[in-house]
Amino acid sequence: MLHTFAVSNYRSLRDLKLKLEPLTLVTGANGSGKSNLYRALRLLQQAADGRLAEAVAQEGGIPSLQWAGPADTRSQQKRGLRPQGTRSSTALRISFGFAADDVAYQIALGLPAGGNPVAQSRFRLDPEIKSECVWQAPPQRKANTWLERDNSVALLRDADGEWQRLGFALSPSRSILSELAEPQRYPEVFALRERLRGWRFYDGFRTDADSPLRQPRTSVQTGALAHDGRDVAAALQTIVEIGDEEALHSAIDDAFPGSRLAILGDEARLEIGLDTHGLLRTLRAAELSDGTLRYLCLLAALLSPRPPELLVLNEPEQSLHPDLLRPLARQIVRASRQSQVWVISHAPKLVAAIEDVANIVAVELTRQSGETRIAGQGLLDEPVWP
């Protein structure tokens, strides 16, 4: 289980360390930094999957990701001064990292050394990985470290515990995790990569008339719902066949009393439908409301017969009727018994329902002088990092 997530110099996240639980609920006002926290965590997975440069480019390149506020706000506030827009004298590095029960990982990004805005390359805003490190658990020491990278130089501890220098040239914008292909030689680092690739993120589902959710799709057994929900019919049918079918039908009845899931189609293509009390025919996907369709996608994610180590839901309340929020809270809490779950929401009714069902307290984000902080968290409350 992950117990710490740390990020610095990324958008509004100047220096944030978040303690994680089996079920972590994050809330806050619009603009407080919830989406930045979600994207920061997802960048870790994209780094392990070899998609870091593409993901950074989609966000506008490194200059758009870097903290744009004053270099030092907290010490000024402690002295009773009004925060001034002072800039750092050194180039900013964006860093992300996490610590689990048995391993920790950190990666730091920045602009290419000597880069300047008038350079001729069209790729001058690509990220350059400045450092990368894997170790067993905080606090980090040389004796418990498996991987150390400093720009293009990388040292890894092999299966015999001996330090080896990586024998090929590293791409400056790709994580070592995405480059390794020798699990028998570097087992701990390779295992970490596979763990990160197994994390699942869900950030809304398209429900317009042309959405793949409303179209019949290829019939393939699906143990994990795609991030955009395009294979929801196959994912739900997989739950029926090899998962907890009773829990699925119970969850649908809890949300839509008197209704029952219907998977339409044949061995080649599948489509979701809903049998509703009082109607003489099955409602097909094209007829379902946006909220109903999204809720069925959430059930496919939460009831997966192959639960992930980490499941992250960003604002799952989108388009849902308020009456669906408490049933959703029950399914989220149920899923947290098999996977570590992280929910980011600004819907007070959903936050209150999860707090009540799970008996937890949400982490509230606030924005002070442009910086995202955790409400009520002092320096002594921060988890150990690194």
GROMACS .gro file of C-alpha atoms in nm:
model
  386
    1MET     CA    1   0.000   0.000   0.000
    2LEU     CA    2   0.115   0.354  -0.076
    3HIS     CA    3   0.142   0.567   0.236
    4THR     CA    4   0.303   0.890   0.107
    5PHE     CA    5   0.278   1.097  -0.209
    6ALA     CA    6   0.510   1.396  -0.250
    7VAL     CA    7   0.527   1.657  -0.525
    8SER     CA    8   0.712   1.987  -0.558
    9ASN     CA    9   0.724   2.275  -0.808
   10TYR     CA   10   0.436   2.137  -1.016
   11ARG     CA   11   0.177   2.403  -1.102
   12SER     CA   12   0.023   2.509  -0.769
   13LEU     CA   13   0.192   2.225  -0.577
   14ARG     CA   14   0.495   2.412  -0.445
   15ASP     CA   15   0.584   2.153  -0.181
   16LEU     CA   16   0.315   1.907  -0.080
   17LYS     CA   17   0.339   1.579   0.110
   18LEU     CA   18   0.019   1.380   0.141
   19LYS     CA   19  -0.038   1.085   0.374
   20LEU     CA   20  -0.235   0.810   0.200
   21GLU     CA   21  -0.478   0.561   0.354
   22PRO     CA   22  -0.654   0.252   0.217
   23LEU     CA   23  -0.924   0.502   0.114
   24THR     CA   24  -0.805   0.860   0.066
   25LEU     CA   25  -1.068   1.126  -0.002
   26VAL     CA   26  -0.946   1.464  -0.127
   27THR     CA   27  -1.171   1.766  -0.154
   28GLY     CA   28  -1.147   2.144  -0.180
   29ALA     CA   29  -1.289   2.444  -0.360
   30ASN     CA   30  -1.251   2.500  -0.733
   31GLY     CA   31  -0.896   2.615  -0.802
   32SER     CA   32  -0.755   2.466  -0.482
   33GLY     CA   33  -0.532   2.222  -0.672
   34LYS     CA   34  -0.728   1.895  -0.675
   35SER     CA   35  -0.680   1.839  -1.049
   36ASN     CA   36  -0.309   1.922  -1.020
   37LEU     CA   37  -0.272   1.655  -0.753
   38TYR     CA   38  -0.449   1.401  -0.975
   39ARG     CA   39  -0.234   1.485  -1.279
   40ALA     CA   40   0.086   1.472  -1.075
   41LEU     CA   41   0.010   1.117  -0.963
   42ARG     CA   42  -0.083   1.012  -1.315
   43LEU     CA   43   0.246   1.150  -1.451
   44LEU     CA   44   0.426   0.891  -1.239
   45GLN     CA   45   0.245   0.611  -1.418
   46GLN     CA   46   0.299   0.774  -1.757
   47ALA     CA   47   0.671   0.794  -1.684
   48ALA     CA   48   0.683   0.420  -1.611
   49ASP     CA   49   0.484   0.353  -1.928
   50GLY     CA   50   0.715   0.554  -2.157
   51ARG     CA   51   0.460   0.833  -2.218
   52LEU     CA   52   0.611   1.108  -2.004
   53ALA     CA   53   0.722   1.341  -2.285
   54GLU     CA   54   0.386   1.312  -2.460
   55ALA     CA   55   0.195   1.376  -2.136
   56VAL     CA   56   0.408   1.681  -2.053
   57ALA     CA   57   0.365   1.816  -2.406
   58GLN     CA   58  -0.012   1.784  -2.379
   59GLU     CA   59   0.003   2.001  -2.068
   60GLY     CA   60   0.201   2.272  -2.250
   61GLY     CA   61   0.559   2.162  -2.188
   62ILE     CA   62   0.781   2.200  -1.884
   63PRO     CA   63   0.745   2.583  -1.856
   64SER     CA   64   0.368   2.540  -1.822
   65LEU     CA   65   0.409   2.279  -1.550
   66GLN     CA   66   0.660   2.460  -1.330
   67TRP     CA   67   0.559   2.647  -1.018
   68ALA     CA   68   0.515   3.008  -1.126
   69GLY     CA   69   0.483   3.173  -0.785
   70PRO     CA   70   0.737   3.322  -0.545
   71ALA     CA   71   1.037   3.110  -0.459
   72ASP     CA   72   0.987   3.159  -0.085
   73THR     CA   73   0.645   3.229   0.065
   74ARG     CA   74   0.635   3.033   0.389
   75SER     CA   75   0.933   3.196   0.558
   76GLN     CA   76   0.800   3.540   0.461
   77GLN     CA   77   0.463   3.457   0.616
   78LYS     CA   78   0.628   3.328   0.934
   79ARG     CA   79   0.799   3.666   0.968
   80GLY     CA   80   0.468   3.843   0.919
   81LEU     CA   81   0.564   3.977   0.578
   82ARG     CA   82   0.339   4.004   0.278
   83PRO     CA   83   0.458   3.742   0.024
   84GLN     CA   84   0.672   3.899  -0.245
   85GLY     CA   85   0.729   3.762  -0.596
   86THR     CA   86   1.092   3.662  -0.558
   87ARG     CA   87   1.229   3.412  -0.810
   88SER     CA   88   1.454   3.120  -0.738
   89SER     CA   89   1.820   3.168  -0.824
   90THR     CA   90   1.840   2.810  -0.953
   91ALA     CA   91   1.643   2.636  -1.225
   92LEU     CA   92   1.327   2.477  -1.090
   93ARG     CA   93   1.298   2.101  -1.086
   94ILE     CA   94   0.958   1.939  -1.081
   95SER     CA   95   0.965   1.628  -0.867
   96PHE     CA   96   0.714   1.353  -0.797
   97GLY     CA   97   0.748   1.058  -0.568
   98PHE     CA   98   0.572   0.804  -0.350
   99ALA     CA   99   0.654   0.565  -0.071
  100ALA     CA  100   0.482   0.229  -0.026
  101ASP     CA  101   0.524  -0.031   0.244
  102ASP     CA  102   0.818  -0.189   0.062
  103VAL     CA  103   0.950   0.060  -0.194
  104ALA     CA  104   0.984   0.430  -0.272
  105TYR     CA  105   1.038   0.614  -0.599
  106GLN     CA  106   1.116   0.972  -0.702
  107ILE     CA  107   1.171   1.140  -1.037
  108ALA     CA  108   1.274   1.501  -1.105
  109LEU     CA  109   1.221   1.689  -1.434
  110GLY     CA  110   1.348   2.015  -1.575
  111LEU     CA  111   1.438   2.197  -1.894
  112PRO     CA  112   1.743   2.078  -2.092
  113ALA     CA  113   2.070   2.219  -1.962
  114GLY     CA  114   2.159   2.535  -2.147
  115GLY     CA  115   1.813   2.548  -2.304
  116ASN     CA  116   1.692   2.887  -2.418
  117PRO     CA  117   1.370   3.012  -2.577
  118VAL     CA  118   1.534   3.093  -2.912
  119ALA     CA  119   1.680   2.748  -2.969
  120GLN     CA  120   1.605   2.601  -3.311
  121SER     CA  121   1.471   2.266  -3.195
  122ARG     CA  122   1.094   2.221  -3.208
  123PHE     CA  123   1.127   1.994  -2.904
  124ARG     CA  124   1.296   2.240  -2.671
  125LEU     CA  125   1.009   2.218  -2.422
  126ASP     CA  126   1.043   1.841  -2.379
  127PRO     CA  127   1.118   1.738  -2.022
  128GLU     CA  128   1.468   1.633  -1.928
  129ILE     CA  129   1.493   1.385  -1.645
  130LYS     CA  130   1.743   1.527  -1.399
  131SER     CA  131   1.732   1.251  -1.142
  132GLU     CA  132   1.557   0.926  -1.065
  133CYS     CA  133   1.580   0.707  -0.760
  134VAL     CA  134   1.433   0.383  -0.623
  135TRP     CA  135   1.487   0.274  -0.265
  136GLN     CA  136   1.327   0.039  -0.015
  137ALA     CA  137   1.155   0.282   0.223
  138PRO     CA  138   1.212   0.625   0.378
  139PRO     CA  139   1.450   0.741   0.505
  140GLN     CA  140   1.667   0.693   0.197
  141ARG     CA  141   2.020   0.565   0.248
  142LYS     CA  142   2.284   0.428   0.013
  143ALA     CA  143   2.244   0.083   0.164
  144ASN     CA  144   1.872   0.060   0.083
  145THR     CA  145   1.888   0.216  -0.266
  146TRP     CA  146   1.832   0.012  -0.583
  147LEU     CA  147   1.854   0.281  -0.850
  148GLU     CA  148   2.029   0.617  -0.878
  149ARG     CA  149   2.016   0.834  -1.189
  150ASP     CA  150   2.188   1.167  -1.238
  151ASN     CA  151   2.096   1.303  -1.582
  152SER     CA  152   2.229   1.045  -1.829
  153VAL     CA  153   2.429   0.840  -1.576
  154ALA     CA  154   2.242   0.555  -1.407
  155LEU     CA  155   2.353   0.301  -1.149
  156LEU     CA  156   2.139   0.000  -1.057
  157ARG     CA  157   2.180  -0.271  -0.798
  158ASP     CA  158   2.152  -0.610  -0.969
  159ALA     CA  159   2.004  -0.937  -0.842
  160ASP     CA  160   2.334  -1.012  -0.661
  161GLY     CA  161   2.329  -0.678  -0.481
  162GLU     CA  162   2.616  -0.534  -0.687
  163TRP     CA  163   2.607  -0.185  -0.840
  164GLN     CA  164   2.607  -0.181  -1.220
  165ARG     CA  165   2.624   0.112  -1.459
  166LEU     CA  166   2.350   0.096  -1.721
  167GLY     CA  167   2.509  -0.023  -2.043
  168PHE     CA  168   2.310   0.180  -2.294
  169ALA     CA  169   2.245   0.549  -2.361
  170LEU     CA  170   1.940   0.681  -2.181
  171SER     CA  171   1.689   0.902  -2.355
  172PRO     CA  172   1.685   1.231  -2.161
  173SER     CA  173   1.304   1.239  -2.159
  174ARG     CA  174   1.233   0.875  -2.071
  175SER     CA  175   1.228   0.711  -1.731
  176ILE     CA  176   1.462   0.419  -1.667
  177LEU     CA  177   1.152   0.224  -1.567
  178SER     CA  178   1.020   0.243  -1.922
  179GLU     CA  179   1.355   0.135  -2.071
  180LEU     CA  180   1.435  -0.180  -1.870
  181ALA     CA  181   1.385  -0.520  -2.030
  182GLU     CA  182   1.585  -0.748  -1.797
  183PRO     CA  183   1.362  -0.857  -1.508
  184GLN     CA  184   1.603  -1.128  -1.401
  185ARG     CA  185   1.892  -0.882  -1.372
  186TYR     CA  186   1.716  -0.593  -1.194
  187PRO     CA  187   1.413  -0.763  -1.033
  188GLU     CA  188   1.318  -0.494  -0.781
  189VAL     CA  189   1.319  -0.207  -1.031
  190PHE     CA  190   1.140  -0.412  -1.296
  191ALA     CA  191   0.872  -0.514  -1.043
  192LEU     CA  192   0.819  -0.148  -0.955
  193ARG     CA  193   0.756  -0.064  -1.319
  194GLU     CA  194   0.489  -0.332  -1.348
  195ARG     CA  195   0.322  -0.206  -1.031
  196LEU     CA  196   0.296   0.148  -1.162
  197ARG     CA  197   0.164   0.029  -1.497
  198GLY     CA  198  -0.113  -0.155  -1.312
  199TRP     CA  199  -0.253   0.158  -1.146
  200ARG     CA  200  -0.593   0.262  -1.285
  201PHE     CA  201  -0.717   0.617  -1.336
  202TYR     CA  202  -1.070   0.726  -1.426
  203ASP     CA  203  -1.141   1.091  -1.502
  204GLY     CA  204  -1.488   1.116  -1.653
  205PHE     CA  205  -1.648   0.926  -1.940
  206ARG     CA  206  -1.774   1.066  -2.271
  207THR     CA  207  -2.150   1.022  -2.303
  208ASP     CA  208  -2.236   1.224  -2.615
  209ALA     CA  209  -2.428   1.062  -2.901
  210ASP     CA  210  -2.105   0.949  -3.070
  211SER     CA  211  -1.945   0.816  -2.752
  212PRO     CA  212  -1.803   0.461  -2.776
  213LEU     CA  213  -2.004   0.385  -2.460
  214ARG     CA  214  -2.323   0.410  -2.665
  215GLN     CA  215  -2.203   0.187  -2.950
  216PRO     CA  216  -2.177  -0.193  -2.972
  217ARG     CA  217  -1.814  -0.289  -2.916
  218THR     CA  218  -1.595  -0.591  -2.979
  219SER     CA  219  -1.663  -0.877  -2.740
  220VAL     CA  220  -1.340  -0.958  -2.549
  221GLN     CA  221  -1.313  -1.070  -2.187
  222THR     CA  222  -1.212  -0.755  -1.999
  223GLY     CA  223  -1.080  -0.774  -1.644
  224ALA     CA  224  -0.999  -0.401  -1.627
  225LEU     CA  225  -1.219  -0.123  -1.766
  226ALA     CA  226  -1.036   0.104  -2.013
  227HIS     CA  227  -0.964   0.453  -1.880
  228ASP     CA  228  -1.230   0.603  -2.109
  229GLY     CA  229  -1.487   0.329  -2.049
  230ARG     CA  230  -1.507   0.227  -2.415
  231ASP     CA  231  -1.523  -0.145  -2.326
  232VAL     CA  232  -1.784  -0.111  -2.050
  233ALA     CA  233  -2.017  -0.378  -2.193
  234ALA     CA  234  -1.737  -0.635  -2.206
  235ALA     CA  235  -1.615  -0.533  -1.859
  236LEU     CA  236  -1.962  -0.576  -1.707
  237GLN     CA  237  -2.012  -0.910  -1.883
  238THR     CA  238  -1.674  -1.023  -1.746
  239ILE     CA  239  -1.793  -0.941  -1.394
  240VAL     CA  240  -2.106  -1.148  -1.461
  241GLU     CA  241  -1.901  -1.448  -1.579
  242ILE     CA  242  -1.591  -1.451  -1.357
  243GLY     CA  243  -1.652  -1.180  -1.096
  244ASP     CA  244  -1.911  -1.107  -0.828
  245GLU     CA  245  -2.230  -1.112  -1.034
  246GLU     CA  246  -2.452  -1.090  -0.726
  247ALA     CA  247  -2.272  -0.775  -0.605
  248LEU     CA  248  -2.308  -0.616  -0.949
  249HIS     CA  249  -2.684  -0.676  -0.971
  250SER     CA  250  -2.727  -0.564  -0.610
  251ALA     CA  251  -2.535  -0.242  -0.681
  252ILE     CA  252  -2.754  -0.165  -0.985
  253ASP     CA  253  -3.072  -0.228  -0.785
  254ASP     CA  254  -2.938  -0.008  -0.507
  255ALA     CA  255  -2.888   0.280  -0.751
  256PHE     CA  256  -3.184   0.214  -0.983
  257PRO     CA  257  -3.448   0.025  -0.784
  258GLY     CA  258  -3.631  -0.232  -0.991
  259SER     CA  259  -3.376  -0.222  -1.276
  260ARG     CA  260  -3.150  -0.499  -1.396
  261LEU     CA  261  -2.845  -0.500  -1.622
  262ALA     CA  262  -2.884  -0.648  -1.970
  263ILE     CA  263  -2.584  -0.719  -2.194
  264LEU     CA  264  -2.705  -0.719  -2.554
  265GLY     CA  265  -2.538  -0.855  -2.867
  266ASP     CA  266  -2.361  -1.178  -2.958
  267GLU     CA  267  -2.017  -1.337  -2.942
  268ALA     CA  268  -1.874  -1.068  -3.172
  269ARG     CA  269  -2.012  -0.740  -3.034
  270LEU     CA  270  -2.166  -0.635  -2.704
  271GLU     CA  271  -2.374  -0.341  -2.587
  272ILE     CA  272  -2.507  -0.246  -2.245
  273GLY     CA  273  -2.875  -0.216  -2.176
  274LEU     CA  274  -3.105  -0.179  -1.876
  275ASP     CA  275  -3.431  -0.357  -1.798
  276THR     CA  276  -3.644  -0.109  -1.605
  277HIS     CA  277  -3.956  -0.181  -1.401
  278GLY     CA  278  -4.270  -0.081  -1.591
  279LEU     CA  279  -4.113  -0.086  -1.936
  280LEU     CA  280  -4.184  -0.366  -2.185
  281ARG     CA  281  -3.847  -0.355  -2.359
  282THR     CA  282  -3.481  -0.316  -2.270
  283LEU     CA  283  -3.336   0.035  -2.288
  284ARG     CA  284  -3.027   0.029  -2.509
  285ALA     CA  285  -2.710   0.229  -2.442
  286ALA     CA  286  -2.814   0.502  -2.687
  287GLU     CA  287  -3.128   0.564  -2.476
  288LEU     CA  288  -2.967   0.576  -2.132
  289SER     CA  289  -2.910   0.908  -1.958
  290ASP     CA  290  -2.559   1.045  -1.920
  291GLY     CA  291  -2.568   0.983  -1.545
  292THR     CA  292  -2.688   0.624  -1.581
  293LEU     CA  293  -2.420   0.547  -1.837
  294ARG     CA  294  -2.145   0.700  -1.624
  295TYR     CA  295  -2.267   0.515  -1.317
  296LEU     CA  296  -2.250   0.181  -1.499
  297CYS     CA  297  -1.891   0.265  -1.600
  298LEU     CA  298  -1.803   0.340  -1.238
  299LEU     CA  299  -1.950   0.006  -1.131
  300ALA     CA  300  -1.740  -0.171  -1.396
  301ALA     CA  301  -1.429  -0.001  -1.254
  302LEU     CA  302  -1.511  -0.058  -0.887
  303LEU     CA  303  -1.626  -0.420  -0.919
  304SER     CA  304  -1.341  -0.537  -1.143
  305PRO     CA  305  -1.269  -0.910  -1.098
  306ARG     CA  306  -0.900  -0.819  -1.117
  307PRO     CA  307  -0.872  -0.531  -0.870
  308PRO     CA  308  -0.565  -0.307  -0.909
  309GLU     CA  309  -0.321  -0.210  -0.638
  310LEU     CA  310  -0.430   0.154  -0.676
  311LEU     CA  311  -0.758   0.290  -0.816
  312VAL     CA  312  -0.797   0.667  -0.863
  313LEU     CA  313  -1.130   0.839  -0.936
  314ASN     CA  314  -1.126   1.207  -1.028
  315GLU     CA  315  -1.462   1.378  -0.968
  316PRO     CA  316  -1.673   1.063  -1.016
  317GLU     CA  317  -1.985   1.265  -0.935
  318GLN     CA  318  -1.997   1.420  -1.284
  319SER     CA  319  -2.355   1.412  -1.426
  320LEU     CA  320  -2.481   1.195  -1.141
  321HIS     CA  321  -2.812   1.272  -0.973
  322PRO     CA  322  -2.768   1.347  -0.601
  323ASP     CA  323  -2.964   1.031  -0.518
  324LEU     CA  324  -2.685   0.823  -0.676
  325LEU     CA  325  -2.407   0.963  -0.458
  326ARG     CA  326  -2.471   0.754  -0.149
  327PRO     CA  327  -2.496   0.426  -0.345
  328LEU     CA  328  -2.170   0.530  -0.517
  329ALA     CA  329  -2.011   0.593  -0.178
  330ARG     CA  330  -2.103   0.239  -0.070
  331GLN     CA  331  -1.938   0.091  -0.380
  332ILE     CA  332  -1.624   0.304  -0.333
  333VAL     CA  333  -1.588   0.186   0.027
  334ARG     CA  334  -1.646  -0.174  -0.082
  335ALA     CA  335  -1.372  -0.145  -0.347
  336SER     CA  336  -1.128  -0.005  -0.089
  337ARG     CA  337  -1.130  -0.344   0.086
  338GLN     CA  338  -0.956  -0.499  -0.216
  339SER     CA  339  -0.764  -0.203  -0.367
  340GLN     CA  340  -0.619   0.116  -0.234
  341VAL     CA  341  -0.863   0.384  -0.352
  342TRP     CA  342  -0.807   0.757  -0.399
  343VAL     CA  343  -1.113   0.975  -0.468
  344ILE     CA  344  -1.095   1.343  -0.561
  345SER     CA  345  -1.428   1.524  -0.536
  346HIS     CA  346  -1.581   1.866  -0.480
  347ALA     CA  347  -1.937   1.735  -0.434
  348PRO     CA  348  -2.023   1.794  -0.065
  349LYS     CA  349  -2.292   1.522  -0.067
  350LEU     CA  350  -2.053   1.257  -0.202
  351VAL     CA  351  -1.776   1.365   0.036
  352ALA     CA  352  -2.014   1.349   0.332
  353ALA     CA  353  -2.147   1.008   0.221
  354ILE     CA  354  -1.799   0.855   0.189
  355GLU     CA  355  -1.694   1.004   0.523
  356ASP     CA  356  -2.003   0.854   0.685
  357VAL     CA  357  -1.989   0.508   0.525
  358ALA     CA  358  -1.610   0.468   0.563
  359ASN     CA  359  -1.578   0.657   0.894
  360ILE     CA  360  -1.293   0.870   0.759
  361VAL     CA  361  -1.220   1.243   0.731
  362ALA     CA  362  -1.153   1.398   0.391
  363VAL     CA  363  -0.826   1.576   0.315
  364GLU     CA  364  -0.913   1.935   0.230
  365LEU     CA  365  -0.693   2.137  -0.005
  366THR     CA  366  -0.669   2.514   0.021
  367ARG     CA  367  -0.490   2.779  -0.185
  368GLN     CA  368  -0.271   3.037  -0.009
  369SER     CA  369  -0.065   3.288  -0.207
  370GLY     CA  370  -0.112   3.069  -0.511
  371GLU     CA  371   0.018   2.758  -0.334
  372THR     CA  372  -0.187   2.444  -0.269
  373ARG     CA  373  -0.171   2.329   0.090
  374ILE     CA  374  -0.344   2.072   0.308
  375ALA     CA  375  -0.578   2.240   0.555
  376GLY     CA  376  -0.459   2.195   0.912
  377GLN     CA  377  -0.131   2.026   0.818
  378GLY     CA  378   0.176   2.167   0.990
  379LEU     CA  379   0.540   2.074   0.935
  380LEU     CA  380   0.526   1.817   1.214
  381ASP     CA  381   0.222   1.654   1.054
  382GLU     CA  382   0.393   1.588   0.720
  383PRO     CA  383   0.489   1.226   0.645
  384VAL     CA  384   0.859   1.139   0.630
  385TRP     CA  385   1.006   1.215   0.285
  386PRO     CA  386   1.235   1.114   0.128
   0.00000   0.00000   0.00000
